[in-house]
Amino acid sequence: MLRSIALALASLCLLAPAQAQAAQTYIHAGALLDQPGQAPRGASTLVVEDGKVLQVMDGHQAAPAGARLIDLSDQFVLPGLIDAHVHIFSDDDKVASRLEAMNRDAEDRFVIGLDNARRTLAAGFTTIRDLGSDPPAITALRDAIEKGLVEGPTIVNAGRMISISGGHGDGANGLARDYAELEREHAVNTCDGPEDCRRAVRIQVSQGAQVIKFAATGGVLSNVAGGLGRQMFDDEMKAIVETAHAFGRKATAHAHGKDGIMAALRAGVDSVEHATFTDPESLALFRQTGAYLVPTMIAPDAAVKQARAGERPPAVLAKAEEAARIAFAEHIDQFAAPGVKIAFGTDTGVSAHGDNATEFKMMVDAGMAPARAIHTATVDAADLLGLSFSLGTLEPGKSADIIAVAQSPLEDVTELERVRFVMRRGVVHKLDGARQPWPAD
Ligand SMILES: [Zn+2]
């Protein structure tokens, strides 16, 4: 008898949060940028129900009985931010030693990823695109967040970056023979020739990749003296992009050198990451294809700081310094080029998780207006991720991914580095600058 009462009470407790979830939440905003790209509204009320925006109203409307009221009447409210280039399990800012990385098990990395996911969400990034993680780990984290089991942003994921042998994504580069053989035995992300590259894409899809990433050129941090130029042939890139599209996946290219950027754009990629060396010809091709450019400006900056502090091999310092210097100058031209689509991305994992918003200041320093910088991290990034139907703006039917800062980020974009309120799908994760207990119920 007592046991059945206890069970009945327990089931009541389980029901309670579900009922609370169904109730409405009224948010009083001091100012509201519901549609980035347009002027912000003044005092407004957002009504949230079932994890979605139900209504946007002018003024501060009284909350009906039973509804929760969140008072942000002294704050600036906007859609949750989207970072289109993150590596959630990487902490290169803390662990540059390849030896230490080799002493980690998958479980160690997973716990690091859990913490990174929490910090990312607390920083106001309610959605990320992960562009290179171990497939079983990223799909497990993605699904656990989706089910509400752990705290973190919505994740759109690639699996492993596809690369040619000896390319930027070949994990066997420079390893002693025994380790290299082991890596080659297990790696499924390296491919040579179009047939082999189709296979590599299909395997990533079978392991849960929602987007396909490939290395069109060399990279700054790979342990191979391969430069930053083109690494893949036309037929390999075309095979990758066509196979990804056949599966309904977008394809994105890691590319620094102009030759690799041009080839990737001609192969039909949906976006180019880094795009360090561009010129009027390659920017014209961006315009023509409609592909997004994802600048990742804080990554080379972070790599330079780490290399100067002795946390990187000496060979990396020169490459990182060159990339950082040139990238900044090139991005000035890219941001000024009319019609070139830009989506916000940081390559966080090179820099510290939770510092994603420092990218905004670099974008503004490179000549972008704060309003457009915010647009790239909301409307544009949502479009690139194929999620415009639910993300990027705050309007009825869209996801209640909502953040707030103390002052207008349209005047001082660094306000976005100090996010005070975070709601994802109607659940409050941060209030008055303080993380909220998790789980919320
Ligand atoms: Zn990256």
CSV table of C-alpha atoms and ligand atoms in Angstrom, one decimal:
chain,number,residue,atom,x,y,z
A,1,MET,CA,0.0,0.0,0.0
A,2,LEU,CA,2.7,2.4,1.1
A,3,ARG,CA,4.7,1.4,-1.9
A,4,SER,CA,1.8,2.1,-4.3
A,5,ILE,CA,1.3,5.5,-2.7
A,6,ALA,CA,5.0,6.2,-3.1
A,7,LEU,CA,4.8,5.1,-6.8
A,8,ALA,CA,1.7,7.3,-7.3
A,9,LEU,CA,3.6,10.3,-5.8
A,10,ALA,CA,6.6,9.6,-7.9
A,11,SER,CA,4.6,9.5,-11.1
A,12,LEU,CA,2.9,12.8,-10.1
A,13,CYS,CA,6.4,14.3,-9.7
A,14,LEU,CA,7.3,13.0,-13.1
A,15,LEU,CA,4.2,14.6,-14.5
A,16,ALA,CA,4.7,18.0,-12.9
A,17,PRO,CA,7.6,19.2,-15.2
A,18,ALA,CA,5.6,18.1,-18.3
A,19,GLN,CA,2.7,20.3,-17.2
A,20,ALA,CA,5.1,23.2,-16.4
A,21,GLN,CA,6.5,22.8,-19.9
A,22,ALA,CA,3.1,23.2,-21.4
A,23,ALA,CA,2.5,26.4,-19.6
A,24,GLN,CA,3.3,29.7,-21.2
A,25,THR,CA,6.3,31.9,-20.5
A,26,TYR,CA,6.0,35.7,-21.0
A,27,ILE,CA,9.3,37.5,-21.6
A,28,HIS,CA,9.4,41.3,-21.2
A,29,ALA,CA,12.2,42.6,-23.4
A,30,GLY,CA,13.6,46.1,-23.1
A,31,ALA,CA,14.4,46.0,-26.8
A,32,LEU,CA,13.9,43.1,-29.2
A,33,LEU,CA,15.9,42.3,-32.3
A,34,ASP,CA,13.4,39.7,-33.5
A,35,GLN,CA,14.4,39.9,-37.2
A,36,PRO,CA,18.2,40.6,-37.5
A,37,GLY,CA,18.7,42.8,-40.5
A,38,GLN,CA,15.8,45.0,-39.5
A,39,ALA,CA,15.7,47.7,-36.8
A,40,PRO,CA,15.1,46.4,-33.3
A,41,ARG,CA,11.7,46.9,-31.7
A,42,GLY,CA,11.4,48.8,-28.4
A,43,ALA,CA,9.7,47.3,-25.3
A,44,SER,CA,8.2,44.0,-26.4
A,45,THR,CA,6.7,40.8,-25.1
A,46,LEU,CA,7.6,37.3,-26.3
A,47,VAL,CA,5.2,34.5,-25.5
A,48,VAL,CA,6.8,31.0,-25.4
A,49,GLU,CA,4.9,27.7,-25.4
A,50,ASP,CA,6.1,24.1,-26.0
A,51,GLY,CA,9.6,25.3,-26.7
A,52,LYS,CA,8.4,27.6,-29.5
A,53,VAL,CA,7.7,31.3,-29.9
A,54,LEU,CA,3.9,31.7,-29.9
A,55,GLN,CA,3.5,35.4,-30.2
A,56,VAL,CA,5.5,38.7,-30.4
A,57,MET,CA,3.7,41.7,-29.1
A,58,ASP,CA,4.6,45.4,-28.6
A,59,GLY,CA,4.9,46.7,-25.1
A,60,HIS,CA,4.9,44.7,-21.9
A,61,GLN,CA,1.8,42.6,-21.8
A,62,ALA,CA,0.6,41.2,-18.5
A,63,ALA,CA,1.2,37.5,-18.1
A,64,PRO,CA,-2.0,35.6,-17.4
A,65,ALA,CA,-2.4,33.5,-14.3
A,66,GLY,CA,-0.3,30.3,-14.4
A,67,ALA,CA,2.2,31.8,-16.9
A,68,ARG,CA,5.8,32.4,-15.9
A,69,LEU,CA,7.0,35.9,-16.3
A,70,ILE,CA,10.7,36.6,-17.1
A,71,ASP,CA,11.6,40.2,-16.7
A,72,LEU,CA,14.2,41.3,-19.2
A,73,SER,CA,12.8,44.8,-19.4
A,74,ASP,CA,16.2,46.3,-18.9
A,75,GLN,CA,17.9,44.1,-21.5
A,76,PHE,CA,18.4,43.7,-25.2
A,77,VAL,CA,16.8,40.4,-26.5
A,78,LEU,CA,17.8,38.6,-29.7
A,79,PRO,CA,17.7,35.1,-31.3
A,80,GLY,CA,20.1,32.5,-29.9
A,81,LEU,CA,23.5,32.6,-31.7
A,82,ILE,CA,24.7,30.0,-34.2
A,83,ASP,CA,28.3,29.0,-34.7
A,84,ALA,CA,28.8,27.2,-38.0
A,85,HIS,CA,32.3,25.9,-37.3
A,86,VAL,CA,33.1,24.2,-33.9
A,87,HIS,CA,35.0,21.1,-32.8
A,88,ILE,CA,33.2,20.4,-29.5
A,89,PHE,CA,35.5,17.6,-28.3
A,90,SER,CA,38.8,19.5,-29.0
A,91,ASP,CA,40.5,21.6,-26.5
A,92,ASP,CA,43.6,22.7,-28.4
A,93,ASP,CA,43.7,25.9,-26.3
A,94,LYS,CA,44.5,23.8,-23.3
A,95,VAL,CA,46.2,20.6,-24.7
A,96,ALA,CA,48.5,21.2,-27.6
A,97,SER,CA,50.7,18.2,-26.7
A,98,ARG,CA,50.0,15.3,-29.2
A,99,LEU,CA,51.5,13.0,-26.5
A,100,GLU,CA,48.9,14.0,-24.0
A,101,ALA,CA,46.1,13.5,-26.6
A,102,MET,CA,47.4,10.0,-27.1
A,103,ASN,CA,46.9,9.2,-23.4
A,104,ARG,CA,43.2,9.9,-23.6
A,105,ASP,CA,40.5,7.4,-24.1
A,106,ALA,CA,37.3,8.1,-26.0
A,107,GLU,CA,35.5,8.5,-22.6
A,108,ASP,CA,38.0,11.2,-21.5
A,109,ARG,CA,37.3,13.1,-24.6
A,110,PHE,CA,33.6,12.7,-24.3
A,111,VAL,CA,33.5,14.2,-20.8
A,112,ILE,CA,35.5,17.1,-22.1
A,113,GLY,CA,32.9,17.5,-24.9
A,114,LEU,CA,30.1,17.5,-22.3
A,115,ASP,CA,31.7,20.4,-20.5
A,116,ASN,CA,32.4,22.3,-23.7
A,117,ALA,CA,28.8,21.9,-24.8
A,118,ARG,CA,27.6,23.4,-21.5
A,119,ARG,CA,30.0,26.3,-21.8
A,120,THR,CA,29.0,26.9,-25.4
A,121,LEU,CA,25.3,27.1,-24.5
A,122,ALA,CA,26.0,29.4,-21.5
A,123,ALA,CA,27.8,31.8,-23.9
A,124,GLY,CA,24.6,32.2,-25.9
A,125,PHE,CA,25.3,29.8,-28.7
A,126,THR,CA,22.1,27.7,-28.9
A,127,THR,CA,23.1,25.9,-32.1
A,128,ILE,CA,26.5,24.8,-33.4
A,129,ARG,CA,27.7,22.9,-36.5
A,130,ASP,CA,30.5,20.5,-35.5
A,131,LEU,CA,32.9,20.1,-38.4
A,132,GLY,CA,35.1,17.3,-37.3
A,133,SER,CA,34.6,14.8,-34.4
A,134,ASP,CA,34.6,11.1,-33.8
A,135,PRO,CA,31.3,10.0,-35.3
A,136,PRO,CA,30.0,7.8,-32.4
A,137,ALA,CA,30.9,10.6,-29.9
A,138,ILE,CA,29.3,13.5,-31.8
A,139,THR,CA,26.1,11.6,-32.6
A,140,ALA,CA,25.8,10.4,-29.0
A,141,LEU,CA,26.2,14.0,-27.7
A,142,ARG,CA,23.9,15.4,-30.3
A,143,ASP,CA,21.2,12.9,-29.5
A,144,ALA,CA,21.6,13.3,-25.7
A,145,ILE,CA,21.1,17.1,-26.0
A,146,GLU,CA,18.2,16.5,-28.3
A,147,LYS,CA,16.5,14.3,-25.7
A,148,GLY,CA,17.2,16.8,-22.9
A,149,LEU,CA,19.5,14.3,-21.1
A,150,VAL,CA,22.4,16.7,-21.0
A,151,GLU,CA,22.8,20.5,-21.4
A,152,GLY,CA,24.2,21.9,-24.6
A,153,PRO,CA,23.4,23.5,-28.0
A,154,THR,CA,21.6,21.9,-30.9
A,155,ILE,CA,24.3,20.2,-32.9
A,156,VAL,CA,24.4,19.7,-36.7
A,157,ASN,CA,27.4,17.4,-37.3
A,158,ALA,CA,29.9,16.3,-39.8
A,159,GLY,CA,31.8,13.2,-38.9
A,160,ARG,CA,35.5,13.0,-39.6
A,161,MET,CA,36.9,15.4,-42.2
A,162,ILE,CA,37.5,13.6,-45.5
A,163,SER,CA,41.1,14.0,-46.7
A,164,ILE,CA,43.5,12.6,-49.1
A,165,SER,CA,46.4,10.4,-47.8
A,166,GLY,CA,49.0,12.8,-46.4
A,167,GLY,CA,46.4,15.6,-46.4
A,168,HIS,CA,45.2,17.9,-43.7
A,169,GLY,CA,42.8,15.3,-42.2
A,170,ASP,CA,45.1,12.2,-42.4
A,171,GLY,CA,45.6,11.2,-38.8
A,172,ALA,CA,48.6,9.1,-39.7
A,173,ASN,CA,50.8,12.1,-40.7
A,174,GLY,CA,54.2,12.0,-39.2
A,175,LEU,CA,53.4,9.1,-36.8
A,176,ALA,CA,55.9,6.4,-36.1
A,177,ARG,CA,55.4,3.4,-38.4
A,178,ASP,CA,53.6,1.2,-35.9
A,179,TYR,CA,51.1,3.9,-35.0
A,180,ALA,CA,50.7,5.0,-38.6
A,181,GLU,CA,49.8,1.5,-39.7
A,182,LEU,CA,47.3,1.2,-36.9
A,183,GLU,CA,45.8,4.6,-37.9
A,184,ARG,CA,45.6,3.5,-41.6
A,185,GLU,CA,44.0,0.3,-40.6
A,186,HIS,CA,41.1,2.0,-38.8
A,187,ALA,CA,40.8,5.4,-40.6
A,188,VAL,CA,37.8,5.6,-42.9
A,189,ASN,CA,38.1,9.3,-43.7
A,190,THR,CA,41.1,9.2,-46.1
A,191,CYS,CA,40.5,8.7,-49.8
A,192,ASP,CA,42.4,8.8,-53.0
A,193,GLY,CA,40.6,9.1,-56.3
A,194,PRO,CA,36.9,9.8,-57.0
A,195,GLU,CA,35.7,6.2,-56.4
A,196,ASP,CA,37.4,6.0,-53.1
A,197,CYS,CA,36.1,9.5,-52.1
A,198,ARG,CA,32.5,8.4,-52.8
A,199,ARG,CA,33.1,5.5,-50.4
A,200,ALA,CA,34.5,7.9,-47.8
A,201,VAL,CA,31.4,10.1,-48.0
A,202,ARG,CA,29.0,7.1,-47.8
A,203,ILE,CA,30.8,5.8,-44.7
A,204,GLN,CA,30.5,9.2,-43.0
A,205,VAL,CA,26.8,9.3,-43.8
A,206,SER,CA,26.4,5.8,-42.5
A,207,GLN,CA,28.0,6.8,-39.3
A,208,GLY,CA,25.6,9.7,-38.8
A,209,ALA,CA,27.1,12.7,-40.6
A,210,GLN,CA,24.5,15.4,-41.3
A,211,VAL,CA,27.0,17.5,-43.3
A,212,ILE,CA,30.1,16.4,-45.2
A,213,LYS,CA,33.4,18.2,-44.6
A,214,PHE,CA,36.5,17.7,-46.6
A,215,ALA,CA,40.0,19.2,-46.8
A,216,ALA,CA,40.5,20.9,-50.2
A,217,THR,CA,43.8,22.3,-49.1
A,218,GLY,CA,46.5,21.9,-46.4
A,219,GLY,CA,45.9,23.3,-43.0
A,220,VAL,CA,47.8,25.3,-40.3
A,221,LEU,CA,47.8,22.7,-37.5
A,222,SER,CA,48.4,19.4,-39.4
A,223,ASN,CA,51.7,17.8,-38.7
A,224,VAL,CA,52.9,17.8,-42.3
A,225,ALA,CA,55.0,20.3,-44.3
A,226,GLY,CA,52.3,20.5,-47.0
A,227,GLY,CA,51.7,24.2,-47.1
A,228,LEU,CA,48.3,25.8,-47.4
A,229,GLY,CA,47.7,25.1,-51.1
A,230,ARG,CA,45.4,22.7,-52.9
A,231,GLN,CA,45.5,19.0,-52.0
A,232,MET,CA,42.6,17.4,-53.8
A,233,PHE,CA,41.9,17.0,-57.5
A,234,ASP,CA,38.8,18.2,-59.3
A,235,ASP,CA,37.4,14.7,-59.7
A,236,GLU,CA,37.8,13.9,-56.0
A,237,MET,CA,36.1,17.1,-54.9
A,238,LYS,CA,33.2,16.7,-57.4
A,239,ALA,CA,32.8,13.0,-56.3
A,240,ILE,CA,32.5,14.2,-52.6
A,241,VAL,CA,30.1,17.0,-53.3
A,242,GLU,CA,27.9,14.9,-55.6
A,243,THR,CA,27.7,12.0,-53.2
A,244,ALA,CA,26.9,14.3,-50.3
A,245,HIS,CA,24.1,16.0,-52.2
A,246,ALA,CA,22.8,12.6,-53.4
A,247,PHE,CA,22.3,11.9,-49.7
A,248,GLY,CA,20.6,15.3,-49.1
A,249,ARG,CA,23.7,16.5,-47.2
A,250,LYS,CA,25.5,19.8,-47.7
A,251,ALA,CA,29.2,19.7,-48.4
A,252,THR,CA,31.7,22.2,-47.0
A,253,ALA,CA,35.4,22.6,-47.8
A,254,HIS,CA,38.2,23.4,-45.5
A,255,ALA,CA,40.3,25.7,-47.8
A,256,HIS,CA,43.0,28.3,-47.4
A,257,GLY,CA,44.8,28.6,-50.8
A,258,LYS,CA,43.0,30.3,-53.7
A,259,ASP,CA,43.5,27.3,-56.0
A,260,GLY,CA,41.7,25.0,-53.5
A,261,ILE,CA,38.9,27.6,-52.8
A,262,MET,CA,38.2,27.9,-56.6
A,263,ALA,CA,38.2,24.2,-57.2
A,264,ALA,CA,35.9,23.6,-54.2
A,265,LEU,CA,33.5,26.3,-55.5
A,266,ARG,CA,33.5,24.8,-59.0
A,267,ALA,CA,32.8,21.4,-57.5
A,268,GLY,CA,29.6,22.9,-56.0
A,269,VAL,CA,30.3,23.2,-52.3
A,270,ASP,CA,27.7,24.9,-50.1
A,271,SER,CA,30.3,26.7,-48.0
A,272,VAL,CA,34.1,27.2,-47.7
A,273,GLU,CA,35.7,27.3,-44.2
A,274,HIS,CA,38.5,29.8,-43.5
A,275,ALA,CA,38.9,31.0,-47.1
A,276,THR,CA,42.2,32.6,-46.2
A,277,PHE,CA,43.5,33.6,-49.6
A,278,THR,CA,40.9,35.1,-51.9
A,279,ASP,CA,41.0,37.8,-54.6
A,280,PRO,CA,38.4,39.5,-56.8
A,281,GLU,CA,38.2,36.4,-59.1
A,282,SER,CA,37.5,33.9,-56.2
A,283,LEU,CA,35.1,36.4,-54.6
A,284,ALA,CA,33.2,36.6,-57.9
A,285,LEU,CA,32.9,32.8,-57.9
A,286,PHE,CA,31.5,32.9,-54.4
A,287,ARG,CA,28.9,35.4,-55.6
A,288,GLN,CA,28.1,33.3,-58.7
A,289,THR,CA,27.7,30.0,-56.8
A,290,GLY,CA,26.0,31.4,-53.7
A,291,ALA,CA,28.2,29.4,-51.4
A,292,TYR,CA,28.8,30.8,-47.9
A,293,LEU,CA,32.2,31.9,-46.7
A,294,VAL,CA,32.9,31.0,-43.0
A,295,PRO,CA,35.7,33.3,-41.9
A,296,THR,CA,36.9,31.7,-38.5
A,297,MET,CA,39.0,34.7,-37.7
A,298,ILE,CA,39.7,33.9,-34.1
A,299,ALA,CA,41.3,30.5,-35.0
A,300,PRO,CA,44.6,31.7,-36.5
A,301,ASP,CA,44.7,34.4,-33.8
A,302,ALA,CA,44.5,31.8,-31.1
A,303,ALA,CA,47.1,29.5,-32.8
A,304,VAL,CA,49.6,32.4,-32.9
A,305,LYS,CA,49.1,33.0,-29.2
A,306,GLN,CA,49.6,29.3,-28.4
A,307,ALA,CA,52.6,29.0,-30.7
A,308,ARG,CA,54.3,32.1,-29.1
A,309,ALA,CA,53.7,30.6,-25.7
A,310,GLY,CA,55.6,27.5,-26.8
A,311,GLU,CA,52.5,25.3,-26.9
A,312,ARG,CA,52.9,24.4,-30.5
A,313,PRO,CA,55.7,23.0,-32.6
A,314,PRO,CA,58.0,25.7,-34.0
A,315,ALA,CA,57.0,24.8,-37.5
A,316,VAL,CA,53.4,25.9,-36.7
A,317,LEU,CA,54.3,29.5,-35.5
A,318,ALA,CA,55.4,30.7,-38.9
A,319,LYS,CA,52.4,29.2,-40.7
A,320,ALA,CA,50.0,30.6,-38.0
A,321,GLU,CA,51.5,34.1,-38.1
A,322,GLU,CA,51.3,34.2,-41.9
A,323,ALA,CA,47.7,32.9,-41.9
A,324,ALA,CA,46.6,35.3,-39.2
A,325,ARG,CA,48.1,38.4,-40.8
A,326,ILE,CA,46.9,37.6,-44.3
A,327,ALA,CA,43.5,36.3,-43.1
A,328,PHE,CA,42.7,39.6,-41.4
A,329,ALA,CA,43.6,41.6,-44.5
A,330,GLU,CA,41.7,39.3,-46.8
A,331,HIS,CA,38.6,39.3,-44.7
A,332,ILE,CA,38.5,43.1,-44.9
A,333,ASP,CA,38.1,42.6,-48.7
A,334,GLN,CA,35.7,39.7,-48.4
A,335,PHE,CA,33.4,41.7,-46.0
A,336,ALA,CA,33.4,44.7,-48.4
A,337,ALA,CA,32.6,42.5,-51.4
A,338,PRO,CA,29.0,43.0,-52.3
A,339,GLY,CA,26.9,39.8,-52.6
A,340,VAL,CA,29.3,37.5,-50.9
A,341,LYS,CA,27.4,35.5,-48.3
A,342,ILE,CA,29.1,35.2,-44.9
A,343,ALA,CA,28.1,32.8,-42.1
A,344,PHE,CA,29.5,33.1,-38.6
A,345,GLY,CA,32.0,30.5,-37.6
A,346,THR,CA,35.0,30.3,-35.3
A,347,ASP,CA,36.7,26.9,-35.5
A,348,THR,CA,36.4,26.9,-31.7
A,349,GLY,CA,38.3,24.0,-30.3
A,350,VAL,CA,41.4,25.8,-31.6
A,351,SER,CA,40.4,28.7,-29.3
A,352,ALA,CA,38.5,28.2,-26.0
A,353,HIS,CA,34.9,27.0,-25.9
A,354,GLY,CA,32.6,29.7,-24.6
A,355,ASP,CA,34.8,32.4,-26.2
A,356,ASN,CA,33.0,32.0,-29.6
A,357,ALA,CA,31.5,35.5,-29.4
A,358,THR,CA,35.0,37.2,-29.5
A,359,GLU,CA,34.8,36.5,-33.3
A,360,PHE,CA,32.2,39.4,-33.5
A,361,LYS,CA,34.8,42.1,-32.6
A,362,MET,CA,37.3,40.7,-35.1
A,363,MET,CA,34.6,40.9,-37.8
A,364,VAL,CA,33.7,44.5,-36.8
A,365,ASP,CA,37.4,45.4,-36.7
A,366,ALA,CA,37.6,44.1,-40.3
A,367,GLY,CA,35.0,46.5,-41.4
A,368,MET,CA,31.7,44.7,-40.9
A,369,ALA,CA,28.8,46.6,-39.3
A,370,PRO,CA,27.6,45.0,-36.0
A,371,ALA,CA,24.1,44.5,-37.5
A,372,ARG,CA,25.5,42.4,-40.3
A,373,ALA,CA,27.8,40.5,-37.9
A,374,ILE,CA,24.8,39.5,-35.9
A,375,HIS,CA,22.9,38.7,-39.1
A,376,THR,CA,25.7,36.2,-40.1
A,377,ALA,CA,25.3,34.4,-36.7
A,378,THR,CA,21.5,34.2,-36.9
A,379,VAL,CA,19.7,34.5,-40.3
A,380,ASP,CA,22.7,33.5,-42.5
A,381,ALA,CA,24.0,30.6,-40.3
A,382,ALA,CA,20.5,29.2,-40.0
A,383,ASP,CA,20.2,29.3,-43.8
A,384,LEU,CA,23.6,27.6,-44.2
A,385,LEU,CA,22.5,24.8,-41.8
A,386,GLY,CA,19.2,24.4,-43.6
A,387,LEU,CA,17.3,25.4,-40.4
A,388,SER,CA,15.7,28.7,-41.4
A,389,PHE,CA,12.3,27.2,-40.8
A,390,SER,CA,13.0,27.1,-37.0
A,391,LEU,CA,16.1,29.3,-36.3
A,392,GLY,CA,17.6,32.7,-37.0
A,393,THR,CA,14.7,34.9,-36.2
A,394,LEU,CA,12.1,35.1,-33.4
A,395,GLU,CA,8.6,34.7,-34.9
A,396,PRO,CA,5.6,32.6,-34.2
A,397,GLY,CA,6.3,28.9,-34.8
A,398,LYS,CA,10.1,29.2,-34.6
A,399,SER,CA,12.2,27.6,-31.8
A,400,ALA,CA,12.3,29.6,-28.6
A,401,ASP,CA,16.1,30.0,-28.7
A,402,ILE,CA,16.4,33.4,-27.1
A,403,ILE,CA,19.3,35.3,-25.5
A,404,ALA,CA,19.7,38.7,-23.9
A,405,VAL,CA,22.5,41.2,-23.2
A,406,ALA,CA,22.6,44.3,-21.0
A,407,GLN,CA,23.2,46.9,-23.8
A,408,SER,CA,22.5,47.0,-27.5
A,409,PRO,CA,25.1,44.9,-29.4
A,410,LEU,CA,24.3,47.0,-32.4
A,411,GLU,CA,26.3,49.8,-30.7
A,412,ASP,CA,28.9,47.7,-28.9
A,413,VAL,CA,29.2,44.2,-30.4
A,414,THR,CA,31.3,43.0,-27.5
A,415,GLU,CA,28.1,42.9,-25.5
A,416,LEU,CA,27.7,39.5,-27.1
A,417,GLU,CA,30.7,38.3,-25.0
A,418,ARG,CA,28.6,38.9,-21.9
A,419,VAL,CA,25.4,37.1,-22.5
A,420,ARG,CA,23.1,37.4,-19.4
A,421,PHE,CA,20.1,35.2,-20.4
A,422,VAL,CA,19.9,32.0,-22.4
A,423,MET,CA,16.8,30.0,-23.3
A,424,ARG,CA,16.9,27.1,-25.7
A,425,ARG,CA,13.7,25.5,-26.9
A,426,GLY,CA,11.8,27.3,-24.1
A,427,VAL,CA,14.1,26.0,-21.3
A,428,VAL,CA,16.0,28.7,-19.3
A,429,HIS,CA,19.7,27.8,-19.0
A,430,LYS,CA,21.0,31.2,-17.8
A,431,LEU,CA,19.3,34.1,-16.0
A,432,ASP,CA,20.8,37.3,-14.7
A,433,GLY,CA,24.2,36.1,-15.9
A,434,ALA,CA,24.0,33.0,-13.7
A,435,ARG,CA,23.7,29.4,-15.1
A,436,GLN,CA,20.5,27.8,-14.0
A,437,PRO,CA,20.3,24.4,-12.2
A,438,TRP,CA,20.2,21.5,-14.6
A,439,PRO,CA,18.0,19.6,-15.2
A,440,ALA,CA,15.6,22.5,-14.8
A,441,ASP,CA,13.0,20.3,-13.2
B,1,ZN,ZN,37.9,23.3,-38.0
